[in-house]
Each structure stands twice: as C-alpha cells, then as structure tokens.
C-alpha cells in the first residue's frame, strides 16, 4: 500500500454490509436472529471481503417499530443477547479486521423510555421539555397539520395533561426535543458509551428530522398534489375504509417544510460529529432522504457534519441508463470539496434490488455499486440474489403494513431471514422463523452459491475482491464516458492504473462504440465468462451484462 493510499480512512476504502439483526442468524431457536448468531457468521463476512457491518438497532425496545423505538440507549434487548454478547461480537469482528457500526435513533425514543414516562407524567415534570408538547388548536384538534410518516396526524393527544405530543413516526415513538441542551447532553453521552466500548461508528436514523420549526408553522400544500392520488394508485378492486383513504391523502397533500430539514439541524449534526471526533477514526453516517443539493449540506459547511450522508439514489431512481448516468454525474458535481461520496443499493426500508430490477439486472447493479467512486453499502442477502418474499396477511409484522392491510405494503418482504443453506428454514433457525423464508431458498443460499463459480455470491465476491485489491476502484478518480443506448460507461483511475466499466442496463444485446483504439482486457463480466478477453473499439455486451475492462499499459 502506498503512503498516498494510506491517507484514506477505513470507511472511505471499505465496503459496509448492513445486517438486520432479527433476520441474520438465530442462535437459540426462538425464530429471531441475535448477536451470537451474527458472531457465528463473522467468518462468512470475512470470506466475503466486506470491511464493516452496520447492525440495525439492538437496544431494549417494545419493538413497535422493530427496535427503532428505543427504551434504553445503553443496553441490549434480551432477544438479541447481552452486553457481554455484544462485547464478544465486537472483539471477534475486530480480530478479523471488521469494523462495527451501530444504529443510533436520536430523533425519537419509545413511549416506554423512562424519559418519556416522566415527561408525560405532568406538565411541570423536569423532563416535560425533553419531548415536544403543545396545546391543542382552538378547536381542540392537533396543534398544526404535520403528518406522521406512517400515516395520520403527527400529534397524539394525552388525556392526563391535556396537551399533544409530536411523533414523526408511530405514536409509540415520541420525538425528542433536540432544542433542549439537557437532551443533547444525555443523547450525546449515549454515543460516548458505545464509542468507549470500541464501536467504530454510527448510522444515524432520520437525521434530517432532528429539528422542527420553532414556531410550529403549518406545512404548505404540495402544489403537485391532486386529490384522489392515493386511490388512483390502489390495485383494482381494493376497498378501504374512508378513514384510511383520508389519512393517506393527507400524507401526500403537504410538503414537510417545517418539520424536516430545518436550517438549525446542522448545528446538531455538528455536535454529533464533534463527539465522534473525540475518538480516532470513527464514522458518522446520516440517514437522509432528500434531493441531492439538500443532501450534500449534511457534510457540513466546513466538512464538520456527517462523514457520509447516505446517498439513496440507486434505490429511488427509475432503473434506466439515462437516469442513473445523469444522477452519478450530478452527484459527483454536487459534492462539496473533500466530501467523500457513498452509494446504497438496498436497505430494510425498501424493496430488494433483485425484485426491483430482476435477478439478471441485479448483477449489473452489483457491478455498478462496487465500481462507483465512494463507499458502497450493501444489504444482507443481496449478495445471494435474495428477492422480496410475499408475506401472508396473518404474518404481517410491519406497523405501516398493518395500518393499510391487504395492500401488500410494508417492509416485511425485504426483511426475511438470511438464506444460509438448503436445510430446514434455510439454516437460519431451528425454531419457527419470525417472517417466512423465500420459496426458492434451496437454489439461492450461501452454501449452494459458494460452490458455483458463476453464482450471484461468486460475482459479489469477485467484485469485492477486485475493488479491494485495486486502488483505482476503491480510491481512484471517476470520469464518465460517452454512453450508447442502454449502456453507461465510466473510467476509474489511480496513478497508471485505469479501468473502464461498461454496464448494459437494458435487456437487449448492445454494442459500445465509444471506446476508441484503447487496448483493454476484460477483468470481470457479470456473466463470469470473459476473463482475459482482449477488446478495443467495439465491445459487445449481452443483455443485462456489465464488464470491467483494464486498460493495457
Ligand atoms: C428509518 C428507519 O430506517 C426505519 O426502519 C424506521 O421505521 C424509521 N426511521 C423510524 O425510526
């Protein structure tokens, strides 16, 4: 490794792998994944070649939103294990060179958190102001028109004290008042608790929600909103109660201008970053769903914000060459100086890539994710081509899906158990899994795919191996190249090393004609059968094929 390359930190050079702990590996047969389960699979992750794991919340919680409703920020939910189990996980991960990133949920707690129990107990409780309490509107209704992300008013009336509290998500997830310095101190100390234990970083839940308008102004009506928009998108024949339709319509009607992405949020992000900076080489990653020009503000005006505001464009954009190509260029241009880019292909809140674009195209997506400039975050199971799993109505778990029943909504389909082998329950549990296992797990699982040199898993491992071994791919420059039809093309370079990536985002054969006379060699095809082929001038790509070419010196 050159000294130049050493300047880059682990989270810049590395690949992050998200684990949804309920679904990764169950060690005790209760049907729910746990920390010892994760520890038992660390050698798999080491073999796969990723650098860091991010684990979705593992703290004590009533599980109204599966751990995103925290009742204690400095302990482990017994369903996942104990603090000792966590320390063991951390130690083993570190001994294998793997970093551990935890999820931190600062915007809201559970309504069962002792702070909220105190806060709601009386208007003059010292913790009253730790949450956001407001008097009813003159008509007795909610204080303003802010809507919960999960549907309905974001205000919940509390009989006992005659005020409403604000909850951006479920009523069981009251928002903390981050304008209160005591809240800031208490919450920032929870970060220190885990940093002191050796945790390498945090993924910060809904960072752009942290601060709300101090005057609680009503949100404006979305000028693009058309009444009836929700009904129009419903599958034919679905009948819903009027109340649910109204709730969904209200959600689409307003722009969340006053309850999200407020200018003062950046002061809070800076404080979070300062805590991370008290420790060497820790990372802060912000979960932020905003258009790119607002997203990049979260790097901080002086690079003193989040190290990486998550870039979700590969999840959100329509999957076609035009959109993706322009989005990459626009993102590269929007990045502030010295800001480190990142890309995310999947997570526990969105449909799996193999379901969104099909399994064949998902291999191209993998090549894109792992050859772009910036830290890639991958979602557990995507590396074996897992798809969303249909959830029978009586097994639905996710709160928003329960709220809008029968619509196949919700996030359970992308949260199903990891498929380890062809045995019962895909090797995930000896008990009854909390969500169903995919029907095709006997074909798509780690054990089977490990032994097939052309499998999804083998492709992922080859891509990861190549990215790790080539500085051009993990820290090199990015340059877009002219594109053809469904093809996108770009160059990654570092020193003398140059790679050209050609990706066919369509399902027809295409020829790339813009290469010129440069002599190249195929180092990897998504079909895994062209290694060493010499190409120049015109390169044929099969349907759903991507290739990485090395420019010959
Ligand atoms: C974002 C998390 O990713 C999601 O799963 C959760 O429901 C909300 N934040 C609320 O915490």
XYZ file of C-alpha atoms and ligand atoms in Angstrom:
564
model
C 0.000 0.000 0.000
C 1.456 3.362 -0.975
C 1.630 6.120 1.644
C -0.704 8.142 -0.558
C -3.285 5.376 -0.311
C -2.875 5.203 3.471
C -4.280 8.711 3.715
C -7.694 7.257 3.072
C -9.573 6.038 6.100
C -11.156 2.613 6.508
C -14.666 3.886 5.886
C -13.551 5.518 2.651
C -11.728 2.487 1.262
C -14.090 -0.084 2.715
C -17.423 -1.730 1.970
C -20.261 -1.606 4.512
C -22.627 -4.549 4.951
C -25.974 -3.912 6.656
C -27.303 -6.593 8.971
C -30.945 -6.608 10.001
C -30.334 -8.471 13.254
C -33.753 -10.132 13.548
C -33.103 -11.895 10.270
C -29.408 -12.681 10.041
C -28.812 -15.753 12.205
C -30.701 -17.207 15.147
C -28.512 -18.999 17.690
C -31.152 -20.026 20.252
C -34.078 -21.333 18.247
C -36.583 -18.583 19.090
C -37.014 -17.757 15.400
C -35.389 -14.317 15.727
C -31.797 -13.528 14.871
C -29.417 -12.471 17.649
C -25.913 -11.269 18.461
C -24.317 -14.709 18.991
C -25.872 -15.599 15.623
C -24.097 -12.663 13.980
C -20.829 -13.569 15.722
C -21.096 -17.116 14.370
C -21.256 -15.715 10.833
C -18.384 -13.241 11.025
C -16.073 -15.637 9.212
C -18.545 -15.673 6.324
C -18.342 -11.865 6.149
C -14.575 -12.001 6.349
C -14.571 -14.505 3.489
C -16.966 -12.297 1.505
C -14.483 -9.469 1.926
C -16.557 -6.654 3.387
C -14.890 -4.207 5.788
C -17.616 -3.169 8.187
C -21.000 -4.280 9.428
C -23.794 -1.903 10.327
C -26.310 -3.545 12.634
C -29.870 -2.143 12.786
C -30.990 -1.362 16.378
C -30.299 -3.960 19.073
C -31.320 -1.911 22.126
C -34.111 -2.697 24.606
C -37.350 -1.804 22.882
C -41.032 -2.740 22.910
C -40.451 -3.452 19.193
C -43.356 -1.356 17.954
C -41.078 -0.429 15.038
C -38.682 -3.357 15.458
C -36.099 -1.565 17.516
C -36.437 1.918 16.001
C -38.365 2.656 19.204
C -35.602 2.607 21.809
C -36.382 2.221 25.518
C -32.742 2.265 26.671
C -29.841 3.528 24.567
C -27.113 1.832 26.556
C -28.131 -1.795 26.777
C -29.021 -4.766 24.591
C -32.517 -6.200 24.099
C -32.600 -9.680 25.663
C -33.986 -11.059 22.417
C -30.622 -10.201 20.828
C -28.457 -11.162 23.827
C -26.481 -9.263 26.444
C -23.801 -6.604 26.638
C -21.304 -9.449 27.058
C -22.530 -10.966 23.803
C -22.044 -7.591 22.198
C -18.510 -7.222 23.543
C -17.691 -10.682 22.204
C -19.098 -9.785 18.801
C -17.058 -6.585 18.749
C -13.887 -8.306 19.804
C -14.224 -11.076 17.242
C -15.142 -8.650 14.498
C -12.097 -6.534 15.284
C -9.846 -9.570 15.396
C -10.992 -10.327 11.851
C -10.377 -6.754 10.710
C -14.102 -5.969 10.557
C -15.429 -2.657 11.889
C -18.766 -2.452 13.699
C -21.243 0.370 13.117
C -24.335 0.668 15.305
C -27.653 2.265 14.531
C -28.479 5.317 16.645
C -32.049 6.593 16.816
C -31.815 10.135 18.208
C -34.971 11.673 16.740
C -37.389 9.738 18.912
C -37.478 7.273 21.763
C -40.055 4.658 22.624
C -43.020 5.923 24.634
C -41.800 3.318 27.148
C -38.444 5.052 27.605
C -38.201 6.266 31.248
C -37.601 9.809 29.933
C -40.955 9.862 28.189
C -42.744 8.201 31.068
C -41.500 11.069 33.236
C -42.187 13.692 30.603
C -45.822 12.699 30.172
C -46.446 12.363 33.924
C -47.174 16.079 34.473
C -46.780 19.460 32.824
C -44.205 20.531 35.373
C -42.079 17.398 35.350
C -38.405 18.347 34.822
C -38.371 16.184 31.675
C -41.547 17.716 30.217
C -39.498 19.775 27.774
C -37.421 16.768 26.688
C -40.219 15.991 24.224
C -42.374 18.231 22.043
C -45.597 19.142 23.829
C -48.128 21.666 22.526
C -51.551 22.906 23.478
C -54.474 21.835 21.312
C -55.581 24.144 18.489
C -58.515 26.428 19.434
C -60.950 23.780 18.143
C -59.314 21.179 20.397
C -57.661 19.432 17.435
C -53.940 18.900 16.776
C -51.694 21.999 17.064
C -50.925 22.036 13.325
C -51.156 19.987 10.110
C -47.934 17.988 10.419
C -48.365 14.398 9.284
C -46.717 11.250 10.574
C -44.544 9.378 8.068
C -46.555 6.286 8.975
C -49.922 7.981 8.341
C -52.282 10.246 10.259
C -51.622 13.367 12.288
C -48.164 13.500 13.852
C -49.759 14.733 17.101
C -51.106 12.470 19.811
C -53.402 13.818 22.489
C -52.502 12.977 26.062
C -55.646 12.984 28.220
C -53.856 13.264 31.522
C -52.063 16.554 30.862
C -54.347 17.949 28.142
C -51.606 18.519 25.569
C -50.460 16.891 22.352
C -47.010 15.389 21.772
C -45.319 15.189 18.396
C -44.315 11.888 16.781
C -42.868 11.862 13.274
C -43.444 8.080 13.122
C -45.707 5.980 15.381
C -47.460 7.426 18.427
C -45.265 4.946 20.292
C -42.212 6.891 19.010
C -42.409 10.390 20.585
C -39.871 12.865 19.158
C -37.186 14.192 21.470
C -36.810 17.958 21.758
C -33.288 18.475 20.421
C -33.501 22.195 21.177
C -33.182 21.306 24.845
C -29.481 21.252 25.944
C -30.143 18.511 28.500
C -31.481 16.259 25.750
C -28.403 16.999 23.685
C -26.094 16.113 26.504
C -27.916 12.952 27.520
C -28.124 11.700 23.954
C -24.541 12.567 23.014
C -23.413 10.669 26.091
C -25.094 7.547 24.728
C -22.768 7.825 21.737
C -19.778 8.037 24.073
C -20.989 4.933 25.905
C -20.616 2.839 22.731
C -17.536 4.623 21.405
C -15.830 3.902 24.749
C -16.703 0.239 24.257
C -14.944 0.303 20.895
C -17.755 0.798 18.394
C -16.421 2.222 15.125
C -19.286 4.417 14.061
C -22.993 5.108 13.861
C -25.660 5.180 11.256
C -27.910 7.991 12.474
C -31.616 7.395 11.969
C -33.655 10.117 10.162
C -31.029 12.794 10.644
C -32.982 15.380 8.671
C -35.910 15.151 11.114
C -33.974 16.133 14.243
C -35.082 19.778 14.497
C -38.579 21.140 13.867
C -39.724 24.700 13.251
C -39.631 26.687 16.496
C -42.893 28.442 15.554
C -44.675 25.207 14.602
C -45.991 26.687 11.381
C -48.387 24.639 9.236
C -46.807 22.859 6.308
C -47.755 24.276 2.902
C -49.894 22.330 0.465
C -47.878 20.470 -2.145
C -48.661 22.264 -5.433
C -48.308 18.928 -7.269
C -50.888 17.217 -5.080
C -54.033 16.074 -6.854
C -56.942 14.930 -4.681
C -57.605 11.240 -5.218
C -53.932 10.491 -5.955
C -53.856 7.702 -3.408
C -56.957 5.978 -4.732
C -55.585 6.082 -8.242
C -52.552 4.025 -7.213
C -54.524 1.299 -5.474
C -54.745 -2.105 -7.098
C -58.119 -2.700 -8.748
C -60.887 -3.999 -6.543
C -59.277 -2.976 -3.243
C -61.806 -1.395 -0.878
C -60.530 0.691 2.025
C -62.269 2.468 4.872
C -62.731 6.203 4.263
C -60.629 6.971 7.327
C -57.598 5.223 5.841
C -58.041 6.936 2.486
C -58.183 10.328 4.200
C -55.064 9.524 6.190
C -53.116 8.553 3.075
C -54.347 11.577 1.139
C -53.364 13.955 3.954
C -49.911 12.461 3.866
C -49.496 13.284 0.182
C -51.093 16.704 0.479
C -48.458 18.663 2.427
C -44.794 19.409 1.892
C -42.830 18.631 5.085
C -41.139 22.024 5.044
C -41.496 22.946 8.706
C -40.992 19.595 10.396
C -37.927 18.347 8.491
C -34.610 19.665 7.127
C -34.686 22.850 9.199
C -31.532 25.008 8.973
C -30.725 24.538 12.682
C -30.405 20.782 12.216
C -26.837 21.376 11.046
C -25.833 22.670 14.496
C -26.943 19.355 15.951
C -25.180 17.326 13.272
C -22.007 19.253 14.064
C -22.328 18.344 17.742
C -22.759 14.678 16.867
C -19.672 14.872 14.690
C -17.685 16.533 17.484
C -18.361 13.556 19.716
C -17.132 11.175 17.022
C -14.033 13.346 16.645
C -13.203 12.815 20.316
C -12.171 9.310 19.176
C -9.811 8.239 16.399
C -11.246 7.217 13.014
C -14.900 6.925 13.959
C -17.585 7.450 11.353
C -20.972 9.176 11.342
C -23.366 8.205 8.575
C -26.639 10.085 8.245
C -29.864 8.515 7.043
C -31.322 11.329 4.940
C -33.907 11.114 2.178
C -33.543 14.466 0.403
C -32.747 15.705 -3.094
C -29.003 15.758 -3.751
C -28.476 19.507 -3.417
C -30.017 19.462 0.084
C -28.466 16.123 0.989
C -24.899 17.302 0.492
C -25.418 20.123 3.011
C -25.221 17.419 5.689
C -21.481 17.116 5.073
C -21.355 20.416 6.958
C -20.350 23.834 5.720
C -16.735 23.202 6.724
C -16.728 19.427 6.359
C -17.767 19.286 10.006
C -21.078 17.467 9.541
C -21.727 13.801 8.814
C -18.824 11.923 7.239
C -21.320 10.375 4.863
C -24.933 11.435 4.353
C -26.385 8.266 2.828
C -26.949 8.622 -0.905
C -30.066 6.605 -1.784
C -30.342 7.460 -5.469
C -29.747 3.885 -6.621
C -32.757 2.890 -4.532
C -35.028 5.749 -5.518
C -34.394 6.379 -9.203
C -36.129 4.607 -12.058
C -33.646 1.992 -13.245
C -32.632 3.149 -16.702
C -29.360 4.244 -18.264
C -30.363 7.849 -18.709
C -31.492 8.443 -15.130
C -28.647 6.566 -13.499
C -25.947 8.088 -15.666
C -27.113 11.649 -15.048
C -27.588 11.023 -11.352
C -23.985 9.845 -10.957
C -22.658 12.871 -12.765
C -24.920 15.274 -10.877
C -23.940 13.747 -7.540
C -20.229 13.945 -8.361
C -20.692 17.611 -9.278
C -22.792 18.450 -6.202
C -20.273 17.028 -3.708
C -18.514 19.721 -1.702
C -14.735 19.775 -1.805
C -13.221 16.907 0.193
C -16.620 15.300 0.750
C -16.438 11.542 0.413
C -19.180 10.003 -1.769
C -21.196 6.890 -0.983
C -23.797 4.688 -2.657
C -26.504 2.430 -1.261
C -28.290 -0.295 -3.225
C -30.686 -1.656 -0.652
C -31.854 -1.479 2.941
C -34.542 -2.655 5.339
C -36.984 0.065 4.257
C -37.030 -0.563 0.519
C -37.746 -3.397 -1.895
C -34.766 -5.576 -2.654
C -32.776 -4.787 -5.770
C -33.403 -8.270 -7.260
C -37.145 -7.603 -7.018
C -36.913 -4.054 -8.310
C -34.877 -4.787 -11.430
C -34.937 -8.584 -11.752
C -32.177 -11.013 -10.853
C -30.250 -10.679 -14.113
C -30.104 -6.891 -13.915
C -29.314 -7.052 -10.198
C -25.907 -8.469 -11.177
C -25.281 -5.320 -13.217
C -26.452 -3.254 -10.243
C -23.901 -5.053 -8.062
C -21.149 -4.172 -10.522
C -22.307 -0.565 -10.522
C -22.395 -0.334 -6.720
C -18.951 -1.875 -6.359
C -17.192 0.130 -9.049
C -18.546 3.625 -8.365
C -16.430 6.169 -6.536
C -17.397 6.249 -2.878
C -18.189 3.839 -0.089
C -20.694 1.142 -1.065
C -23.295 -0.061 1.437
C -24.826 -3.419 0.678
C -27.827 -5.063 2.290
C -27.598 -8.576 3.746
C -28.831 -11.235 1.343
C -28.486 -9.078 -1.761
C -25.187 -10.842 -2.369
C -27.019 -14.139 -2.889
C -29.743 -12.584 -5.037
C -32.464 -12.675 -2.378
C -35.776 -11.256 -3.501
C -38.663 -9.736 -1.565
C -40.723 -12.522 -0.036
C -44.528 -12.295 -0.215
C -45.982 -12.145 3.296
C -49.293 -13.914 4.001
C -51.755 -11.470 5.669
C -51.648 -13.296 9.003
C -47.860 -12.978 9.181
C -47.585 -9.242 8.519
C -45.396 -7.586 11.173
C -44.502 -4.099 9.947
C -46.641 -1.340 11.544
C -47.376 0.683 8.366
C -48.431 -2.529 6.622
C -50.799 -3.326 9.465
C -52.251 0.126 9.144
C -53.055 -0.311 5.457
C -53.975 -4.008 5.405
C -54.346 -6.136 2.307
C -52.271 -3.886 0.080
C -49.048 -5.823 0.272
C -47.480 -2.653 1.682
C -44.825 -2.550 4.335
C -41.252 -3.584 4.711
C -41.511 -7.215 5.800
C -40.819 -8.601 2.299
C -37.262 -7.214 2.310
C -36.599 -8.255 5.912
C -36.961 -12.038 5.657
C -34.368 -14.459 7.094
C -30.973 -14.835 5.500
C -30.672 -17.996 3.426
C -27.638 -19.900 4.616
C -28.188 -23.408 3.264
C -30.713 -25.823 1.769
C -31.712 -27.301 5.126
C -34.887 -26.543 7.099
C -35.554 -22.791 7.414
C -32.548 -22.132 5.193
C -30.282 -22.790 8.176
C -31.458 -19.550 9.818
C -33.197 -21.076 12.832
C -34.129 -24.373 14.407
C -37.385 -22.760 15.551
C -40.179 -21.015 13.681
C -38.840 -18.000 11.785
C -40.481 -14.657 12.617
C -41.017 -13.992 8.905
C -41.384 -16.601 6.163
C -38.392 -17.926 4.246
C -38.254 -17.461 0.466
C -39.667 -20.380 -1.562
C -36.559 -20.523 -3.738
C -34.077 -20.671 -0.868
C -32.781 -24.110 -1.899
C -31.378 -22.525 -5.034
C -30.389 -19.150 -3.585
C -28.359 -19.699 -0.457
C -24.805 -19.230 0.729
C -23.829 -22.900 0.751
C -25.084 -23.693 -2.747
C -23.772 -20.476 -4.267
C -20.372 -20.787 -2.687
C -19.797 -23.888 -4.767
C -20.964 -22.398 -8.035
C -18.303 -20.223 -9.680
C -20.910 -18.262 -11.655
C -23.405 -17.673 -8.857
C -24.540 -14.326 -7.533
C -22.367 -14.836 -4.487
C -19.308 -15.655 -6.584
C -19.903 -12.495 -8.611
C -20.200 -10.377 -5.463
C -17.077 -11.927 -4.013
C -15.135 -11.329 -7.215
C -16.320 -7.716 -7.374
C -15.442 -7.114 -3.745
C -12.034 -8.776 -4.188
C -11.261 -6.639 -7.222
C -12.414 -3.433 -5.555
C -10.283 -4.178 -2.515
C -7.161 -5.037 -4.472
C -7.279 -2.135 -6.936
C -6.749 1.397 -5.593
C -8.283 2.695 -8.832
C -11.558 1.111 -7.720
C -11.541 1.946 -4.017
C -9.979 5.392 -4.033
C -9.392 6.299 -7.677
C -10.895 9.109 -9.705
C -14.195 8.875 -11.573
C -14.832 10.089 -15.097
C -17.982 9.481 -17.079
C -17.511 8.324 -20.674
C -19.829 8.815 -23.626
C -22.788 6.464 -23.495
C -24.698 4.379 -26.023
C -28.374 3.422 -25.734
C -28.887 1.377 -22.587
C -25.171 1.367 -21.831
C -23.416 3.522 -19.329
C -19.655 3.831 -19.187
C -17.113 5.357 -16.857
C -13.452 5.261 -16.027
C -11.799 4.766 -12.651
C -8.113 5.617 -12.438
C -5.332 5.771 -9.901
C -1.756 6.528 -10.971
C -1.081 4.457 -14.073
C -3.943 2.036 -13.445
C -7.101 2.603 -15.480
C -10.314 0.632 -15.529
C -13.305 1.158 -17.762
C -16.692 -0.052 -16.601
C -19.372 -0.742 -19.198
C -22.846 -1.595 -17.954
C -25.825 -2.675 -20.008
C -28.859 -1.512 -18.057
C -31.175 -2.983 -20.658
C -32.248 -6.492 -21.597
C -31.112 -6.378 -25.217
C -27.663 -7.020 -26.596
C -25.801 -3.707 -27.190
C -22.502 -2.645 -28.681
C -20.346 0.002 -27.081
C -18.757 2.026 -29.844
C -17.098 4.852 -27.932
C -14.017 3.091 -26.631
C -11.689 4.243 -29.391
C -8.393 2.495 -30.018
C -7.539 1.875 -26.407
C -6.473 -1.773 -25.957
C -8.264 -3.312 -22.977
C -8.709 -6.650 -21.305
C -11.851 -7.906 -19.607
C -11.127 -8.491 -15.930
C -14.674 -9.326 -14.934
C -18.040 -9.833 -16.611
C -21.293 -10.166 -14.667
C -21.671 -13.437 -16.623
C -18.249 -14.517 -15.302
C -17.041 -15.993 -18.566
C -14.928 -13.385 -20.395
C -11.935 -13.027 -18.155
C -8.814 -12.158 -20.189
C -10.675 -11.363 -23.427
C -8.952 -8.552 -25.359
C -11.208 -5.787 -26.579
C -10.875 -2.443 -28.287
C -13.017 -0.103 -30.435
C -16.274 -2.052 -30.232
C -17.388 -4.058 -27.247
C -20.434 -6.288 -27.406
C -22.439 -6.622 -24.267
C -25.124 -9.215 -23.840
C -28.500 -8.404 -22.295
C -28.002 -7.470 -18.625
C -24.234 -7.704 -18.851
C -21.643 -5.496 -17.261
C -17.892 -5.710 -17.798
C -14.865 -4.233 -16.103
C -12.037 -3.598 -18.550
C -8.470 -2.925 -17.600
C -6.690 -0.540 -19.926
C -3.454 -2.157 -21.078
C -0.370 -0.103 -20.385
C -35.811 4.997 9.492
C -35.599 3.533 9.697
O -34.732 3.052 8.710
C -36.971 2.893 9.639
O -36.894 1.497 9.597
C -37.769 3.380 10.820
O -39.088 2.874 10.741
C -37.824 4.903 10.856
N -36.547 5.506 10.606
C -38.270 5.383 12.194
O -37.229 5.242 13.114
